[in-house]
Short mmCIF file of C-alpha atoms in Angstrom, two decimals:
data_model
loop_
_atom_site.label_atom_id
_atom_site.label_comp_id
_atom_site.label_asym_id
_atom_site.label_seq_id
_atom_site.Cartn_x
_atom_site.Cartn_y
_atom_site.Cartn_z
CA MET A 1 0.00 0.00 0.00
CA ARG A 2 1.30 3.44 -0.90
CA LYS A 3 2.25 5.58 2.07
CA THR A 4 0.68 9.01 2.42
CA ARG A 5 1.11 11.87 4.82
CA ASN A 6 -1.53 14.06 6.37
CA PHE A 7 -1.92 16.56 9.18
CA LYS A 8 -1.97 13.97 11.98
CA HIS A 9 1.64 14.90 12.85
CA LEU A 10 0.75 18.55 13.48
CA PRO A 11 0.23 17.97 17.27
CA LEU A 12 3.90 16.97 17.51
CA PHE A 13 4.80 20.55 16.67
CA LEU A 14 2.10 22.13 18.82
CA MET A 15 3.54 21.01 22.17
CA PRO A 16 7.00 22.65 21.86
CA ALA A 17 5.42 25.64 20.11
CA LEU A 18 2.93 26.05 22.95
CA SER A 19 5.71 25.90 25.55
CA LEU A 20 7.76 28.51 23.70
CA SER A 21 4.69 30.70 23.21
CA PHE A 22 3.88 30.55 26.92
CA ALA A 23 7.42 31.70 27.72
CA MET A 24 7.18 34.58 25.22
CA VAL A 25 3.85 35.74 26.66
CA LYS A 26 5.38 35.77 30.13
CA ILE A 27 8.62 37.49 29.11
CA PHE A 28 7.04 40.21 26.96
CA ALA A 29 3.93 40.59 29.18
CA LEU A 30 1.58 40.00 26.25
CA PRO A 31 -2.17 39.47 26.65
CA TRP A 32 -3.22 35.85 26.92
CA PHE A 33 -5.29 35.93 23.73
CA CYS A 34 -1.97 36.15 21.88
CA LEU A 35 -1.00 32.66 23.05
CA PRO A 36 -2.80 30.68 20.30
CA LEU A 37 -1.65 33.13 17.63
CA ILE A 38 1.99 32.86 18.68
CA THR A 39 1.68 29.09 18.93
CA ALA A 40 0.34 28.90 15.37
CA ALA A 41 3.06 31.26 14.12
CA ILE A 42 5.74 28.95 15.54
CA ALA A 43 4.18 25.56 14.78
CA LEU A 44 3.08 26.22 11.20
CA PRO A 45 6.52 27.15 9.77
CA LEU A 46 8.08 24.09 11.42
CA PHE A 47 5.32 21.86 10.11
CA LEU A 48 5.57 23.43 6.66
CA LEU A 49 9.31 22.79 6.53
CA THR A 50 9.03 19.11 7.46
CA TYR A 51 5.87 18.58 5.37
CA SER A 52 7.53 20.03 2.27
CA LEU A 53 10.55 17.76 2.58
CA PRO A 54 10.08 14.36 0.91
CA PRO A 55 10.14 11.40 3.30
CA SER A 56 13.08 9.02 3.27
CA TRP A 57 11.07 6.21 1.65
CA ARG A 58 10.05 8.50 -1.21
CA VAL A 59 13.61 9.69 -1.78
CA HIS A 60 14.83 6.07 -1.75
CA GLU A 61 12.13 5.01 -4.21
CA ALA A 62 12.87 7.90 -6.57
CA GLU A 63 16.59 7.15 -6.46
CA ASN A 64 15.97 3.47 -7.22
CA ARG A 65 13.84 4.36 -10.24
CA ARG A 66 16.44 6.82 -11.46
CA ARG A 67 19.20 4.20 -11.20
CA GLU A 68 16.96 1.70 -12.96
CA VAL A 69 16.54 4.08 -15.91
CA ILE A 70 20.28 4.71 -16.09
CA GLU A 71 21.07 0.98 -16.04
CA LEU A 72 18.48 0.27 -18.72
CA GLU A 73 19.92 3.01 -20.92
CA ASN A 74 23.39 1.45 -20.55
CA PHE A 75 22.02 -1.97 -21.50
CA LEU A 76 20.11 -0.65 -24.51
CA THR A 77 23.21 1.22 -25.66
CA ILE A 78 25.09 -2.09 -25.85
CA PHE A 79 22.11 -3.74 -27.54
CA SER A 80 21.82 -0.92 -30.10
CA THR A 81 25.54 -1.14 -30.88
CA TYR A 82 25.27 -4.83 -31.77
CA LEU A 83 22.05 -4.18 -33.68
CA ARG A 84 23.78 -1.50 -35.70
CA LEU A 85 26.47 -3.99 -36.73
CA GLY A 86 23.82 -5.95 -38.61
CA LEU A 87 23.24 -8.75 -36.12
CA SER A 88 19.76 -10.09 -35.58
CA PRO A 89 17.76 -8.54 -32.70
CA GLU A 90 17.77 -11.84 -30.78
CA THR A 91 21.53 -12.30 -31.10
CA SER A 92 22.09 -8.66 -30.19
CA LEU A 93 20.00 -9.07 -27.04
CA LEU A 94 21.86 -12.20 -25.94
CA MET A 95 25.26 -10.63 -26.55
CA ALA A 96 24.18 -7.46 -24.75
CA CYS A 97 23.16 -9.55 -21.74
CA GLU A 98 26.60 -11.19 -21.71
CA GLN A 99 28.49 -7.90 -21.97
CA TYR A 100 26.30 -5.90 -19.59
CA SER A 101 27.52 -6.03 -15.96
CA GLY A 102 25.25 -3.57 -14.15
CA GLU A 103 22.77 -3.96 -11.31
CA LEU A 104 20.03 -5.36 -13.56
CA LYS A 105 22.16 -8.12 -15.10
CA SER A 106 20.43 -11.04 -13.39
CA LEU A 107 16.94 -9.73 -14.16
CA LEU A 108 17.70 -8.85 -17.77
CA SER A 109 19.59 -12.06 -18.52
CA ALA A 110 16.95 -14.32 -16.98
CA THR A 111 14.05 -12.63 -18.77
CA VAL A 112 15.73 -12.36 -22.18
CA GLN A 113 17.08 -15.92 -22.17
CA ALA A 114 13.73 -17.34 -21.04
CA VAL A 115 11.84 -15.67 -23.89
CA ILE A 116 14.39 -16.25 -26.65
CA THR A 117 15.10 -19.85 -25.60
CA ALA A 118 11.37 -20.54 -25.85
CA GLY A 119 11.43 -19.28 -29.45
CA GLY A 120 10.16 -15.75 -28.81
CA ALA A 121 11.30 -12.74 -30.78
CA ALA A 122 13.40 -9.91 -29.36
CA SER A 123 10.37 -7.63 -29.32
CA TYR A 124 8.57 -10.08 -27.01
CA ALA A 125 11.62 -10.20 -24.74
CA LEU A 126 11.62 -6.41 -24.44
CA ALA A 127 7.87 -6.42 -23.78
CA ALA A 128 8.41 -8.99 -21.03
CA LEU A 129 11.14 -6.81 -19.54
CA SER A 130 8.75 -3.85 -19.43
CA LYS A 131 6.54 -5.85 -17.06
CA ARG A 132 9.43 -6.70 -14.73
CA LEU A 133 10.82 -3.20 -14.22
CA LYS A 134 9.19 -0.73 -11.83
CA SER A 135 9.99 2.63 -13.38
CA PRO A 136 7.28 3.99 -15.72
CA GLU A 137 9.99 5.57 -17.84
CA CYS A 138 11.67 2.19 -18.28
CA LYS A 139 8.38 0.66 -19.33
CA ARG A 140 7.85 3.38 -21.97
CA ILE A 141 11.37 2.95 -23.35
CA LEU A 142 11.07 -0.83 -23.64
CA ILE A 143 7.64 -0.64 -25.27
CA LEU A 144 9.05 1.89 -27.77
CA PHE A 145 11.93 -0.44 -28.65
CA SER A 146 9.62 -3.45 -28.84
CA ARG A 147 7.24 -1.78 -31.30
CA ALA A 148 10.11 -0.41 -33.38
CA LEU A 149 11.64 -3.88 -33.71
CA ASN A 150 8.30 -5.28 -34.85
CA LYS A 151 8.11 -2.76 -37.69
CA ASP A 152 11.65 -2.74 -39.09
CA ALA A 153 14.53 -4.14 -37.05
CA LYS A 154 17.19 -3.28 -39.65
CA LEU A 155 16.15 0.35 -39.99
CA PHE A 156 15.76 0.70 -36.23
CA GLY A 157 19.37 -0.40 -35.70
CA ASP A 158 20.59 2.84 -37.31
CA THR A 159 18.42 5.07 -35.12
CA ALA A 160 18.44 3.22 -31.77
CA LEU A 161 21.63 4.89 -30.53
CA SER A 162 20.26 8.31 -31.42
CA ILE A 163 17.09 7.56 -29.45
CA ILE A 164 19.12 6.50 -26.39
CA SER A 165 21.19 9.69 -26.64
CA CYS A 166 18.03 11.81 -26.83
CA LEU A 167 16.53 9.98 -23.85
CA LYS A 168 19.65 10.66 -21.77
CA GLU A 169 19.58 14.34 -22.67
CA ASN A 170 15.87 14.52 -21.89
CA ARG A 171 16.39 12.91 -18.47
CA ALA A 172 19.24 15.28 -17.63
CA LEU A 173 17.11 18.27 -18.68
CA LYS A 174 14.17 17.00 -16.62
CA ASP A 175 16.35 16.63 -13.51
CA TYR A 176 17.72 20.13 -14.03
CA VAL A 177 14.24 21.65 -14.41
CA ASN A 178 13.00 19.83 -11.29
CA LEU A 179 15.97 21.19 -9.34
CA LEU A 180 15.24 24.73 -10.53
CA TYR A 181 11.58 24.39 -9.55
CA SER A 182 12.53 23.13 -6.09
CA LYS A 183 14.88 26.07 -5.53
CA MET A 184 12.27 28.50 -6.83
CA ARG A 185 9.55 27.13 -4.53
CA LEU A 186 11.87 27.34 -1.51
CA ARG A 187 12.91 30.91 -2.30
CA ALA A 188 9.32 31.98 -2.93
CA SER A 189 8.21 30.48 0.40
CA LEU A 190 11.01 32.20 2.31
CA LEU A 191 10.41 35.54 0.58
CA THR A 192 6.69 35.30 1.32
CA ILE A 193 7.34 34.78 5.04
CA VAL A 194 9.95 37.57 5.17
CA SER A 195 7.64 39.96 3.33
CA SER A 196 4.91 39.16 5.86
CA ALA A 197 7.21 40.21 8.69
CA VAL A 198 8.17 43.43 6.87
CA LEU A 199 4.51 44.17 6.13
CA ALA A 200 3.66 43.72 9.82
CA VAL A 201 6.35 46.22 10.82
CA MET A 202 5.11 48.76 8.26
CA THR A 203 1.53 48.26 9.48
CA ARG A 204 2.70 49.07 13.00
CA LEU A 205 4.59 52.16 11.86
CA ALA A 206 1.88 53.54 9.55
CA PRO A 207 -0.31 55.08 12.32
CA LEU A 208 2.77 56.49 14.03
CA ILE A 209 3.85 58.22 10.82
CA SER A 210 0.37 59.67 10.38
CA ILE A 211 0.34 60.92 13.97
CA LEU A 212 3.72 62.61 13.50
CA LYS A 213 2.47 64.37 10.39
CA LEU A 214 -0.62 65.71 12.18
CA SER A 215 0.95 66.25 15.59
CA ALA A 216 0.25 69.97 15.41
CA THR A 217 -3.52 69.39 15.30
CA SER A 218 -3.61 66.22 17.40
CA THR A 219 -6.64 65.83 19.68
CA THR A 220 -8.31 63.03 21.58
CA ALA A 221 -10.78 62.59 18.77
CA HIS A 222 -7.91 62.17 16.37
CA SER A 223 -6.34 59.53 18.65
CA VAL A 224 -9.55 57.52 18.66
CA GLY A 225 -9.74 57.88 14.90
CA PHE A 226 -6.17 56.71 14.47
CA GLN A 227 -6.83 53.69 16.67
CA SER A 228 -9.84 52.76 14.55
CA GLU A 229 -7.85 53.25 11.36
CA SER A 230 -5.03 51.13 12.79
CA ASN A 231 -7.40 48.24 13.48
CA SER A 232 -8.91 48.51 10.01
CA LEU A 233 -5.46 48.60 8.45
CA PHE A 234 -4.44 45.52 10.45
CA VAL A 235 -7.41 43.50 9.21
CA ALA A 236 -6.95 44.69 5.63
CA MET A 237 -3.26 43.79 5.65
CA ILE A 238 -4.02 40.30 7.02
CA MET A 239 -6.39 39.65 4.13
CA MET A 240 -3.95 41.06 1.58
CA ASN A 241 -1.07 39.07 3.04
CA PHE A 242 -3.05 35.82 2.95
CA MET A 243 -4.14 36.28 -0.66
CA ASN A 244 -0.68 37.40 -1.76
CA ALA A 245 0.94 34.29 -0.26
CA TYR A 246 -1.76 32.09 -1.79
CA PHE A 247 -1.31 33.41 -5.34
CA VAL A 248 2.49 33.32 -5.08
CA SER A 249 2.26 29.66 -4.03
CA LEU A 250 0.04 28.91 -7.02
CA ALA A 251 2.44 30.73 -9.34
CA VAL A 252 5.39 28.55 -8.29
CA HIS A 253 3.25 25.37 -8.33
CA HIS A 254 3.56 24.74 -4.60
CA LYS A 255 1.71 21.65 -3.40
CA HIS A 256 0.26 23.31 -0.29
CA PRO A 257 -0.72 26.95 -1.03
CA ILE A 258 -3.18 27.11 1.88
CA LEU A 259 -0.46 26.00 4.30
CA ILE A 260 1.94 28.63 2.94
CA SER A 261 -0.75 31.31 3.29
CA ALA A 262 -1.59 30.26 6.85
CA THR A 263 2.08 30.29 7.82
CA SER A 264 2.60 33.71 6.26
CA THR A 265 -0.45 35.09 8.07
CA ALA A 266 0.69 33.61 11.39
CA VAL A 267 4.12 35.23 10.98
CA TYR A 268 2.46 38.55 10.16
CA ILE A 269 0.33 38.42 13.33
CA LEU A 270 3.27 37.34 15.48
CA VAL A 271 5.54 40.16 14.28
CA TYR A 272 2.70 42.67 14.57
CA LEU A 273 2.09 41.72 18.21
CA LEU A 274 5.74 41.46 19.26
CA PHE A 275 7.15 44.47 17.42
CA PRO A 276 6.33 47.05 20.16
CA GLN A 277 7.84 44.79 22.82
CA LEU A 278 10.97 44.28 20.75
CA ILE A 279 11.37 48.02 20.29
CA LEU A 280 10.97 48.63 24.03
CA SER A 281 13.51 45.93 24.87
CA PHE A 282 16.16 47.80 22.90
#
């Protein structure tokens, strides 16, 4: 059965986050309603980091499939070389099995010899191999070779090496693109969280800047008005921050845009609440 991950591990992050939040509320003398907000702001980034990382079993499985593709490409390169010399597909397969010395030697040799010894064609041997290998890419390659041999084995011998070369280049390009996407998603997530913290600081400073500009005509009524405007600005910035993080996550094809948005919003609230205390501590 395929393993999956869900949010059942979130409580593992809540306990240390709650302890740290309790200490911060005590140290900075914050109101108690800030406790769940601070807890969420600490737990969500930790959970996001571990949730975004692939588990060890998935990394191991992906590496095994990648090695399987590489080994198959090496085997088919030997097979294509013999095929290009004008040998029959069956003879080329048997000689390739003898010369090949990679990790798949026992599997390839047993399957090929069983089919060819029973009187089967090389195309049937390749089709049988496609059922024994686990990687979908290996299955596609073997089916392609099997169908090509059925149509014209002699003509295919001249183009098989070119196909293998193109497949290797395509795999290398795919790995490079996946690496770029991973780096881009990580940078976008970090920039989103940092921008949330900066936005929280600017939200805190905005009323102060307005008060300084109108200090000459400042009255109690103005103070009440500024407090109301500050609360409205806080709510508006929360909504804008959440939507901004959500659309950025969609743009970089992140798997969990809601989780990124929630983390960004929690960081915004945490910085907004702690910023005055941090200023006073300095």
